[in-house]
Coordinates of C-alpha atoms (C1' of nucleotides) in Angstrom, one line a residue:
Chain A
X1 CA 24.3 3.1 -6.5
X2 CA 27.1 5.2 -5.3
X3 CA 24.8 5.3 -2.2
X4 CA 24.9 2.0 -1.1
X5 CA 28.4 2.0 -1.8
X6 CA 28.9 4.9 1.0
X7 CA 27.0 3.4 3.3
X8 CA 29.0 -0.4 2.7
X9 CA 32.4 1.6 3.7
X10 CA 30.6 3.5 6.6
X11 CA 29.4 0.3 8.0
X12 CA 32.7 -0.9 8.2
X13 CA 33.4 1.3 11.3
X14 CA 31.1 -0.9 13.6
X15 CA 34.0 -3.2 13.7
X16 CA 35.9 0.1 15.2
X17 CA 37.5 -0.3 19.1
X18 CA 36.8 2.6 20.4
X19 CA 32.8 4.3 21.1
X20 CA 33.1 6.8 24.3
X21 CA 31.2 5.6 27.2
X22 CA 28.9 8.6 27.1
X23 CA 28.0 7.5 23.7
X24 CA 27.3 4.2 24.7
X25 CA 24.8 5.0 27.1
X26 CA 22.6 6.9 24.8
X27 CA 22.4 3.9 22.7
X28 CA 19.4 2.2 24.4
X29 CA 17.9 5.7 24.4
X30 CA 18.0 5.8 20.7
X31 CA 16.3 2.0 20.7
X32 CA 14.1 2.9 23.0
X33 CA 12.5 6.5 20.7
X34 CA 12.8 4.8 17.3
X35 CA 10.5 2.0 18.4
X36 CA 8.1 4.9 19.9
X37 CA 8.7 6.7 16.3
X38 CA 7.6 2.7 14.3
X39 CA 4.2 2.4 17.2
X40 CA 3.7 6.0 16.0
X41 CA 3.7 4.7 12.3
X42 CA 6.7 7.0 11.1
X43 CA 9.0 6.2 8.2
X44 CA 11.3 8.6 8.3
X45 CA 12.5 11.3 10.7
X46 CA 15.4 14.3 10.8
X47 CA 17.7 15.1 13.6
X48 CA 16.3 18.2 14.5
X49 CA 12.6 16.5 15.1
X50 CA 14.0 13.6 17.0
X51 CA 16.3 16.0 18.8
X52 CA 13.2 17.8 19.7
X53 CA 11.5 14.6 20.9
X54 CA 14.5 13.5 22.8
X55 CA 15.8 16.6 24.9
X56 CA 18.6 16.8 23.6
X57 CA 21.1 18.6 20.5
X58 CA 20.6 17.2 16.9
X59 CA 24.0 17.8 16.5
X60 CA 24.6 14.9 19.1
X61 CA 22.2 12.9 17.6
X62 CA 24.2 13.1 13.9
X63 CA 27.4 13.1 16.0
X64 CA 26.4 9.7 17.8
X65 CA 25.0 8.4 15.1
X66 CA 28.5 8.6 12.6
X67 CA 30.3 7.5 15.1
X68 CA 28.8 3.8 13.7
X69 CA 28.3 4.9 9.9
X70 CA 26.2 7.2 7.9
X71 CA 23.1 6.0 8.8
X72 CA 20.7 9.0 7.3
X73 CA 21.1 10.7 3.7
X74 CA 21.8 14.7 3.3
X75 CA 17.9 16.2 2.3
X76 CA 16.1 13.9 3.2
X77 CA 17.3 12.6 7.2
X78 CA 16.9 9.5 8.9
X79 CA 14.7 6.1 7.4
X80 CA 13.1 5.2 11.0
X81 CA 13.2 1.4 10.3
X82 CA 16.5 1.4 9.0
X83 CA 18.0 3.1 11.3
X84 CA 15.9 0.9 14.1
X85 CA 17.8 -2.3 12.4
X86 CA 21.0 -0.7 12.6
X87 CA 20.7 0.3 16.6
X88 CA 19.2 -2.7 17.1
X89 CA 22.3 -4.7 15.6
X90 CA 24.9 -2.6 17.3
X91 CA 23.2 -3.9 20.5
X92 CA 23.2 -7.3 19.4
X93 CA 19.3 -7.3 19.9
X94 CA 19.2 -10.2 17.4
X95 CA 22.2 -12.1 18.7
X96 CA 19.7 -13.7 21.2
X97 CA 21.6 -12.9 24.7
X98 CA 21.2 -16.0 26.9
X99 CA 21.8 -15.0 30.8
X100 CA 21.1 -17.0 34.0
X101 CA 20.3 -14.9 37.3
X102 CA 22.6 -16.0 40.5
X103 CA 20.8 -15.8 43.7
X104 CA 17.2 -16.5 43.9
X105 CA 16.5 -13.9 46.7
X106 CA 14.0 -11.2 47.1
X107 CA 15.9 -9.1 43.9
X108 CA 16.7 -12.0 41.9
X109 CA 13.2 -13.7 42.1
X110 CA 11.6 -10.1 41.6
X111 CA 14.1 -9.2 38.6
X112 CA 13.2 -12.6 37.0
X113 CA 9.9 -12.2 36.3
X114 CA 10.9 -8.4 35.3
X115 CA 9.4 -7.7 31.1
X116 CA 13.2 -5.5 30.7
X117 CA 14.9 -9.0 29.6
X118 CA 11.6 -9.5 27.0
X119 CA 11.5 -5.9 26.0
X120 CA 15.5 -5.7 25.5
X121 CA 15.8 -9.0 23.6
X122 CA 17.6 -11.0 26.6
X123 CA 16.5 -14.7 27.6
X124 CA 17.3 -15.8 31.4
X125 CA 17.2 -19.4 31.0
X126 CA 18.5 -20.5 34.5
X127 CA 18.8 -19.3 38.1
X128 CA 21.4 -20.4 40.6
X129 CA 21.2 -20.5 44.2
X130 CA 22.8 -22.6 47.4
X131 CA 19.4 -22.9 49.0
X132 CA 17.5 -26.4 48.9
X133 CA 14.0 -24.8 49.4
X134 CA 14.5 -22.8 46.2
X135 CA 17.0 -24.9 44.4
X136 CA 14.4 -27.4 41.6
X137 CA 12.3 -24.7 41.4
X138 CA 10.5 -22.3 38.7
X139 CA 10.3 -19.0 39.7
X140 CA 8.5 -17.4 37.1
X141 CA 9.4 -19.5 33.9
X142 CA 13.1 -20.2 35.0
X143 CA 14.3 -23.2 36.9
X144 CA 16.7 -23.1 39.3
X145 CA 19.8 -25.0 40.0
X146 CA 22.1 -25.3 42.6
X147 CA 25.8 -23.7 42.4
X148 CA 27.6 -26.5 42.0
X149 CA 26.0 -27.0 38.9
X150 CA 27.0 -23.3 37.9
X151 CA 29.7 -24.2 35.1
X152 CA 28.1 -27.7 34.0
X153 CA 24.4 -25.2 32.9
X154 CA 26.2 -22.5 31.6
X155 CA 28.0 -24.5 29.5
X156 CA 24.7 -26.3 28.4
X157 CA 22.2 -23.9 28.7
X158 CA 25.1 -21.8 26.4
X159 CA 24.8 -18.6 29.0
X160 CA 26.3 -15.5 27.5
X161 CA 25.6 -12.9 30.8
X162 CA 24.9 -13.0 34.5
X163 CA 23.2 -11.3 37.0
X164 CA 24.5 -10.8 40.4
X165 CA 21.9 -10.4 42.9
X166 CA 23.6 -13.0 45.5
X167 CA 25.3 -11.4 48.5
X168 CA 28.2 -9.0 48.3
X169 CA 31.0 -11.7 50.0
X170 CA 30.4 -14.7 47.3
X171 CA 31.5 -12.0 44.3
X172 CA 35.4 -13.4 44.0
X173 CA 35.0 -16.9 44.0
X174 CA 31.9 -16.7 41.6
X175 CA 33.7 -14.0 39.2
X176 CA 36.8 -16.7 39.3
X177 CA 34.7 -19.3 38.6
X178 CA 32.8 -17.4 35.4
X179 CA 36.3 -16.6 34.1
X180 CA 36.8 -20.3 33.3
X181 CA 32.9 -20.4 31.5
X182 CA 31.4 -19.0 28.0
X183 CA 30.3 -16.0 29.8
X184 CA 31.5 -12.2 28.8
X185 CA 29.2 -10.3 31.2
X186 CA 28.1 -9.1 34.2
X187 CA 25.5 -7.1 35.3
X188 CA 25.9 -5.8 38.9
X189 CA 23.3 -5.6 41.3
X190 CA 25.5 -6.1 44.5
X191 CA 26.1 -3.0 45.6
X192 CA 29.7 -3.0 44.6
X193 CA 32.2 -1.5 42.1
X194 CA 33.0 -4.5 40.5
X195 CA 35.8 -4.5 37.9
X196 CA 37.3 -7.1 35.4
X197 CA 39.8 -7.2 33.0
X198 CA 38.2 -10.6 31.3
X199 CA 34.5 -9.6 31.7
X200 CA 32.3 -6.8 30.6
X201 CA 30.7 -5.3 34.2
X202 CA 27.5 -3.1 34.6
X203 CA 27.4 -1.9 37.6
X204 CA 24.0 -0.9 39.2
X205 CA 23.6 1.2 42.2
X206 CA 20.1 2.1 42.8
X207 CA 21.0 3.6 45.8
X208 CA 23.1 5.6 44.7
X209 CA 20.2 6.8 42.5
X210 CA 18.2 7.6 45.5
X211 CA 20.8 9.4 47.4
X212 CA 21.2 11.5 44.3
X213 CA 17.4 12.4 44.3
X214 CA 17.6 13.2 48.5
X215 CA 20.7 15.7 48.3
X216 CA 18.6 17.7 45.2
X217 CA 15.3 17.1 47.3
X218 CA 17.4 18.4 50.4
X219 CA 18.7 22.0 48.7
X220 CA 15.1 22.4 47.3
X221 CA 13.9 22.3 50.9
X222 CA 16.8 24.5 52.2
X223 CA 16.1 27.2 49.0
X224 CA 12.6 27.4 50.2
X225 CA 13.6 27.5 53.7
X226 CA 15.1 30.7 52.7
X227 CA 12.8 32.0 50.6
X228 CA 10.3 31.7 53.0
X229 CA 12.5 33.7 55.5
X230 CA 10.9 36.7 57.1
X231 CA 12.3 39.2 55.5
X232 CA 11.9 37.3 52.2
X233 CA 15.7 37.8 51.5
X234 CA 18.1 35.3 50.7
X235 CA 21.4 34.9 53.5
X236 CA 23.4 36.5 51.1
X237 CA 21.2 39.6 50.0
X238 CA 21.2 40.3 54.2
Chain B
X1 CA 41.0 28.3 66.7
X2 CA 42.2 29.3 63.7
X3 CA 41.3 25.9 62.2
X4 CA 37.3 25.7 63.5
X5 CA 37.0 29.8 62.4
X6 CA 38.1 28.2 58.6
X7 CA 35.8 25.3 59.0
X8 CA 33.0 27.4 59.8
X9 CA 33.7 29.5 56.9
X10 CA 34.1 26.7 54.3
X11 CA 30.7 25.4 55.8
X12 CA 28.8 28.1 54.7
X13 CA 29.4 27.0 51.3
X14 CA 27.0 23.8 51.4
X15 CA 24.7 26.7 50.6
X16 CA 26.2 27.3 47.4
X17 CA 24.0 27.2 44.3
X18 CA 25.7 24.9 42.2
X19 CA 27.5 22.1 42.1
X20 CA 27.7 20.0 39.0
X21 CA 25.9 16.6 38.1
X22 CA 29.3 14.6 37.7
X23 CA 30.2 15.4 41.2
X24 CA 26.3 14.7 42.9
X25 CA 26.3 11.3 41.0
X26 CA 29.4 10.3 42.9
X27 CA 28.3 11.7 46.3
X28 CA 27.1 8.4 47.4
X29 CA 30.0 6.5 46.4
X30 CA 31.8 8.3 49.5
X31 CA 29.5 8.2 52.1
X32 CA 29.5 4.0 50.5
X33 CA 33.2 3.9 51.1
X34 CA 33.0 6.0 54.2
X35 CA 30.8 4.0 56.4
X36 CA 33.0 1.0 54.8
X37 CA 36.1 2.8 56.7
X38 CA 33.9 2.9 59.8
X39 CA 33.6 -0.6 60.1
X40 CA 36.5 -1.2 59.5
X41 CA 37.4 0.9 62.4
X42 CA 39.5 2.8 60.5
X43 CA 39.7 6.8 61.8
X44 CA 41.5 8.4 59.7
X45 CA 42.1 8.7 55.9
X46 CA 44.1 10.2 52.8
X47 CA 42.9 11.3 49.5
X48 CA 45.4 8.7 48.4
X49 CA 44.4 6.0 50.3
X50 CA 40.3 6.8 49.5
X51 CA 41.1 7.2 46.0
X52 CA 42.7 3.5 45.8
X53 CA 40.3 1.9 47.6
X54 CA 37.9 3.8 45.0
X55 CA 39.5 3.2 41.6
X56 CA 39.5 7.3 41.2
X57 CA 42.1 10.1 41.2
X58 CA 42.7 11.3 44.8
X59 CA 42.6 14.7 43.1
X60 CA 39.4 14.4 42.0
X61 CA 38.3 13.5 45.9
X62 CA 40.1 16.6 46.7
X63 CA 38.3 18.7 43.9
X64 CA 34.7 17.2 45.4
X65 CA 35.5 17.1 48.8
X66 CA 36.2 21.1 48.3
X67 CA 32.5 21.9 46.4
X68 CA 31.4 21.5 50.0
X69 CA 34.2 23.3 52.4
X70 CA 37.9 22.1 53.4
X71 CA 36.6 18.6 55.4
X72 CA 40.3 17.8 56.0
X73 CA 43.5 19.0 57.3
X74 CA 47.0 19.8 55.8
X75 CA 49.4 17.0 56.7
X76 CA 46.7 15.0 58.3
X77 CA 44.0 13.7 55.8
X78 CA 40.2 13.4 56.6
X79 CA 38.7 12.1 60.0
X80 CA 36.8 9.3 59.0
X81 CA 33.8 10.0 61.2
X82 CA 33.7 14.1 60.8
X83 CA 33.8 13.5 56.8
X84 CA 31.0 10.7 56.8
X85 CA 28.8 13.2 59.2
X86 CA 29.3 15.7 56.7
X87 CA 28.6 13.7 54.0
X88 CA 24.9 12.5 55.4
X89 CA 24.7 16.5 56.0
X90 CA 25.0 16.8 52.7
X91 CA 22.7 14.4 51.0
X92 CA 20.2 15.0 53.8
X93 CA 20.4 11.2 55.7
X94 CA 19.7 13.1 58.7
X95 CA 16.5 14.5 57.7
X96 CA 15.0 11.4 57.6
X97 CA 12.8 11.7 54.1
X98 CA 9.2 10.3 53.5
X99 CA 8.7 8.7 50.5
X100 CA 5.8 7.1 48.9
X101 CA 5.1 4.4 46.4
X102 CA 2.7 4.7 43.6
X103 CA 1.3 2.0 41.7
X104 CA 1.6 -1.4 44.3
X105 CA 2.2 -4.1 40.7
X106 CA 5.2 -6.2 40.9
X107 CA 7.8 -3.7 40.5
X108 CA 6.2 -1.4 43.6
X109 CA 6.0 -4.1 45.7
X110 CA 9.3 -5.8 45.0
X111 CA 10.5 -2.2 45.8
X112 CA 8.9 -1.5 48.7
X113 CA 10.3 -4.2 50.3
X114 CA 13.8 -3.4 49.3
X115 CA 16.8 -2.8 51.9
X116 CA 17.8 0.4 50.2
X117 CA 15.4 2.6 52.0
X118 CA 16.3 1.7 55.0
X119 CA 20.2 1.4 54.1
X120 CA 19.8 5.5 52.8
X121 CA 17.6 7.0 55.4
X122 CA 14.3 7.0 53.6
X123 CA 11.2 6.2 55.1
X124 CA 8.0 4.5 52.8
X125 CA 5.1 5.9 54.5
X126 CA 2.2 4.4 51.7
X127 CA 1.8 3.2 49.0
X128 CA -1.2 4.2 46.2
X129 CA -3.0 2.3 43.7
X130 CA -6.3 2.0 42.1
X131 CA -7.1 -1.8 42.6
X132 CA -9.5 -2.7 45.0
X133 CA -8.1 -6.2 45.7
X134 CA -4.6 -4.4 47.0
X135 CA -6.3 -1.2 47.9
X136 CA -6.6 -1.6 52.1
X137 CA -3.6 -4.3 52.7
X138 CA -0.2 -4.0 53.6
X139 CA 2.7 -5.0 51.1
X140 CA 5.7 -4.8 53.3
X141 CA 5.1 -3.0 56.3
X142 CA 3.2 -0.2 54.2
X143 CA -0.6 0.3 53.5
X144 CA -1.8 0.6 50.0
X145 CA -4.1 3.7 49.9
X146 CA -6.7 4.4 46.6
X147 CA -5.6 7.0 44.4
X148 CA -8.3 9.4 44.8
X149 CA -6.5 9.7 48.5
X150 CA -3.4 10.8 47.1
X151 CA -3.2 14.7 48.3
X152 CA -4.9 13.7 51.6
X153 CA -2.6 11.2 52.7
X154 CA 0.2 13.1 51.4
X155 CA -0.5 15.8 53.6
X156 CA -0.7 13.7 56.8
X157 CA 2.1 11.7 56.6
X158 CA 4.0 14.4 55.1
X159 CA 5.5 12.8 51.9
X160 CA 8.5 14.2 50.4
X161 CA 9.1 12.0 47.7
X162 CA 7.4 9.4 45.4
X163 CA 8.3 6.4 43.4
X164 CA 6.8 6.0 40.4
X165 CA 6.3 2.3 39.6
X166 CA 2.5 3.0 37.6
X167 CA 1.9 2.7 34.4
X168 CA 3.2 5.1 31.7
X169 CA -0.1 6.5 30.8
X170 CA -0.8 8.3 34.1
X171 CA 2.3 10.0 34.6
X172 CA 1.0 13.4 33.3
X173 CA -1.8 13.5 35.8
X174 CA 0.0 12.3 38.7
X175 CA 2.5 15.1 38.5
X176 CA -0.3 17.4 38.0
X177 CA -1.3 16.3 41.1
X178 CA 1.9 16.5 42.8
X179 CA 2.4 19.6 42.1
X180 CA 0.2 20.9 44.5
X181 CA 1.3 18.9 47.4
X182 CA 4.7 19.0 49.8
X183 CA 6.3 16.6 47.3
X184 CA 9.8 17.9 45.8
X185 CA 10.9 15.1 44.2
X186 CA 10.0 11.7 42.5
X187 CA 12.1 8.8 41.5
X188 CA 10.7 7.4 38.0
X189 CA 10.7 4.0 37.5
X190 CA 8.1 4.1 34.8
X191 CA 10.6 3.9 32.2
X192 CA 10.6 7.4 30.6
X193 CA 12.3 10.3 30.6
X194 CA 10.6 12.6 32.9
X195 CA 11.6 16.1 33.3
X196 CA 9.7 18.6 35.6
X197 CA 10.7 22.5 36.6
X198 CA 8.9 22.6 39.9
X199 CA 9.9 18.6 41.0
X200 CA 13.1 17.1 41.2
X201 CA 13.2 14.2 39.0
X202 CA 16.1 11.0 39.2
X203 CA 14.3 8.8 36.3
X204 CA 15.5 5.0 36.3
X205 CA 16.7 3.2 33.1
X206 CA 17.3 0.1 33.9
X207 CA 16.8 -1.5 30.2
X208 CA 19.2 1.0 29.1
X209 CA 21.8 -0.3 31.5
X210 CA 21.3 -4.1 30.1
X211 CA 21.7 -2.8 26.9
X212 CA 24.7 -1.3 27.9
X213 CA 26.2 -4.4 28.8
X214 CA 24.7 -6.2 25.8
X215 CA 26.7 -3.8 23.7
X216 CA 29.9 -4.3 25.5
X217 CA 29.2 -8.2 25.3
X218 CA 28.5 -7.6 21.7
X219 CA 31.7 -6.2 20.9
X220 CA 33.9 -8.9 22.8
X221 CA 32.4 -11.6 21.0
X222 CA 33.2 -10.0 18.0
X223 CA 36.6 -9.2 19.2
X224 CA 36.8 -13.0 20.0
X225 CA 35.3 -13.8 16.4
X226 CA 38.3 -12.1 14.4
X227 CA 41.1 -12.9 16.9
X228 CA 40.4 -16.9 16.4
X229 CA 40.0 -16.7 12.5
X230 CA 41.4 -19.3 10.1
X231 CA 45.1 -17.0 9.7
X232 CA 44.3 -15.7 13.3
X233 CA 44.6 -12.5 11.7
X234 CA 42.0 -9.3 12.2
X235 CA 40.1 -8.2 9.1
X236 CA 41.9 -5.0 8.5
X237 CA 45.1 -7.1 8.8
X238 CA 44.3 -9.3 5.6
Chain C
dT1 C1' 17.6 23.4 -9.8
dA2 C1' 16.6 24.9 -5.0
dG3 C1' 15.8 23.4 -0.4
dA4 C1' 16.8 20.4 3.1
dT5 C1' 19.6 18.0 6.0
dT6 C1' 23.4 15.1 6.7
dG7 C1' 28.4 14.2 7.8
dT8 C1' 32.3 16.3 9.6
dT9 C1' 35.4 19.8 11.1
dA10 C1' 36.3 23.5 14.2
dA11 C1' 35.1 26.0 18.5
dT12 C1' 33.3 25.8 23.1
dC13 C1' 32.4 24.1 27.2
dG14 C1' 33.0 21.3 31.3
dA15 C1' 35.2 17.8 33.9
dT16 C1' 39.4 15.6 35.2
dT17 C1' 44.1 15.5 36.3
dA18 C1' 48.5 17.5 37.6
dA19 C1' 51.1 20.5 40.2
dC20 C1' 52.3 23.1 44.0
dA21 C1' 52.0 26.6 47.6
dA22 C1' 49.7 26.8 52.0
dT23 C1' 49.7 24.8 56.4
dC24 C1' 48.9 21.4 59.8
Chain D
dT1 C1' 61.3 21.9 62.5
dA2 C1' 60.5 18.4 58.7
dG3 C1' 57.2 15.6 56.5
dA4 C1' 52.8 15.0 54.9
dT5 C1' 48.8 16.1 52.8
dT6 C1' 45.4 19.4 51.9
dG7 C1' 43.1 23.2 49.2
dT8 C1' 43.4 25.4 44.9
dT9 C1' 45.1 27.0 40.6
dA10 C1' 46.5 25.9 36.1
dA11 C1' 46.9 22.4 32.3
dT12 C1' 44.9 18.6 30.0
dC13 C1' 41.6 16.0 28.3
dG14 C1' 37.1 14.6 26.5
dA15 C1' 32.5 15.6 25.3
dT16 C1' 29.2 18.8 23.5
dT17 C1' 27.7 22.3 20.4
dA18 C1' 28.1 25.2 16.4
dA19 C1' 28.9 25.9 11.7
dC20 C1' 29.1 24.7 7.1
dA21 C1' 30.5 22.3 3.0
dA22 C1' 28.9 18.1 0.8
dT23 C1' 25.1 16.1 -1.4
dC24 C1' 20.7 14.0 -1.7

DNA sequence: TAGATTGTTAATCGATTAACAATC
DNA sequence: TAGATTGTTAATCGATTAACAATC
């Protein structure tokens, strides 16, 4: 038993403040290859194989993984289920996440009926808009309500998250107004960097993403350019 | 002179091999906050006064700017229009890029009709997919093109870049494909992590980002939990 | 027990920040 | 010239990797 009593202390530490960012992000990636690892129908599975599967050092892996507890056991590695449950809890995948989408525009109408929220364990139960054609209505399964109902439905839909996909000069007011509600987070689809002492922000820039993607795309095509110079020599061979 | 000799010198480095990930991810955040300083009509600019409007270090601007050539002047700052040229130099806005979308389901076509494109200087010349019933039509502005057209229309519309909003299952063979057309890079949406030698890849984990924030969310409403216990005092406290 | 593999410490690497000389 | 602010080097910080003792 002096397992289980190793592992009790170690669990402890998910109550501990402070996980690096970087560490954070590689959560979901974790989620995300031990449910590939239970459709593939393994039980158990060392650092070095998943580090193999994943791209990336096992040392990270075991260095990620203690920074929540001693999830594996020395000989033997990693139980796949058990250490699914345990991911799974640090991302509150059971808590049962309740957001509500605000603005029912191109984004927010295609984001709604997007399987991320099913496959990530998120509910939207409510839209918001200020438009009367849209405000009544279901867009995919969600109804939704007009913003001067915005604090009365969070409060009784119990709305935990948000997602910002109304424009970019409503932000203030609406982050002053969620301040006063039950929620704790954002994500951020606005285009801005939003910050908040209060509230938890995720800020996404897809853009950004594709920007990144053009400048490698753009010294791809200026490599080749030079490669394919006549002389088949680089500027700096010349 | 003196000063357009140095430029010219520093300019040469654009050609450099490398510059690291941390500071192409943020490349886009300044030519953001730069056209923000156009219309604002501002002309000219600090490190200090970027890096506040940012939320960075203006050291770090400094240390970024400089991966690229001296952009600014001693005593002066940066010239808000000569830095925001160079920027779209840089990440290739000028080029005007082609991309293409494969697989027209929701995601593709929610996509395609997206701002972002436009907003970064990409162009969506097509879009591919293998079901008759979209096959022919226009989503957007853009026809939808079969799949066994791929290469062809490739060629004549001279694609430079793909989205990839298909299902998981083709990915292998597209690339296959891609690989012997003018395509250099692809932007994944499909969910994995793609990595190719001969394409440049920007994959899209946008699950991983709501988990992210369901994490952070996670660990405030715990916070919350133990700060309002019965003696108000956190566990390790007791 | 012997072999395997974790948990964890120490070493390395890279990115950020601070500092300041160069210079406009 | 004096003041301002860059470009750049050096110092710090944080994250990744390597190594190995602990232990299943």
């Amino acid at each position: 038993m002096s397992e289980s009593v190793r592992q009790e202390n170690k669990e402890k530490e998910v109550l501990r403040p402070t996980v690096s960012p970087a560490v954070i992000n590689r959560l979901p990636r974790y989620f995300r290859y031990l449910r590939e690892l239970i459709r593939m129908g393994k039980t158990r599975v060392s650092s070095l194989e998943l580090s193999k599967m994943m791209n990336v050092t096992a040392s990270q892996i075991r260095q990620d993984l203690n920074c929540f507890g001693g999830f594996g056991q020395q000989g033997y590695g990693y139980n796949v289920n058990y250490l699914y449950t345990k991911i799974c809890e640090i991302l509150g995948v059971g808590i049962g996440f309740r957001a509500a989408v605000i603005g029912a525009g191109n984004l927010g109408s295609a984001l709604v009926r997007c399987p991320v929220f099913e496959q990530r364990g998120v509910d939207v139960v409510a839209m918001f808009d200020v438009d009367k054609t849209v405000v009544g209505k279901k867009i995919g399964n969600v109804r939704v309500y007009h913003m001067n109902e915005l604090e009365k439905r969070i409060k009784s839909l119990s709305v935990d998250m948000v997602i910002f996909t109304m424009p970019k000069d409503c932000i203030d007011e609406i982050v002053a107004r969620l301040q006063k509600t039950s929620v704790y987070g954002i994500w951020n689809f606005t285009g801005t960097e939003l910050e908040s002492d209060s509230l938890v922000v995720e800020n996404i820039h897809i853009g950004d993403s594709l920007m990144a993607l053009c400048f490698e795309v753009a010294q791809r095509m200026e490599q080749e350019k030079r490669k394919n110079g006549k002389d088949g020599k680089k500027p700096w061979e010349k």
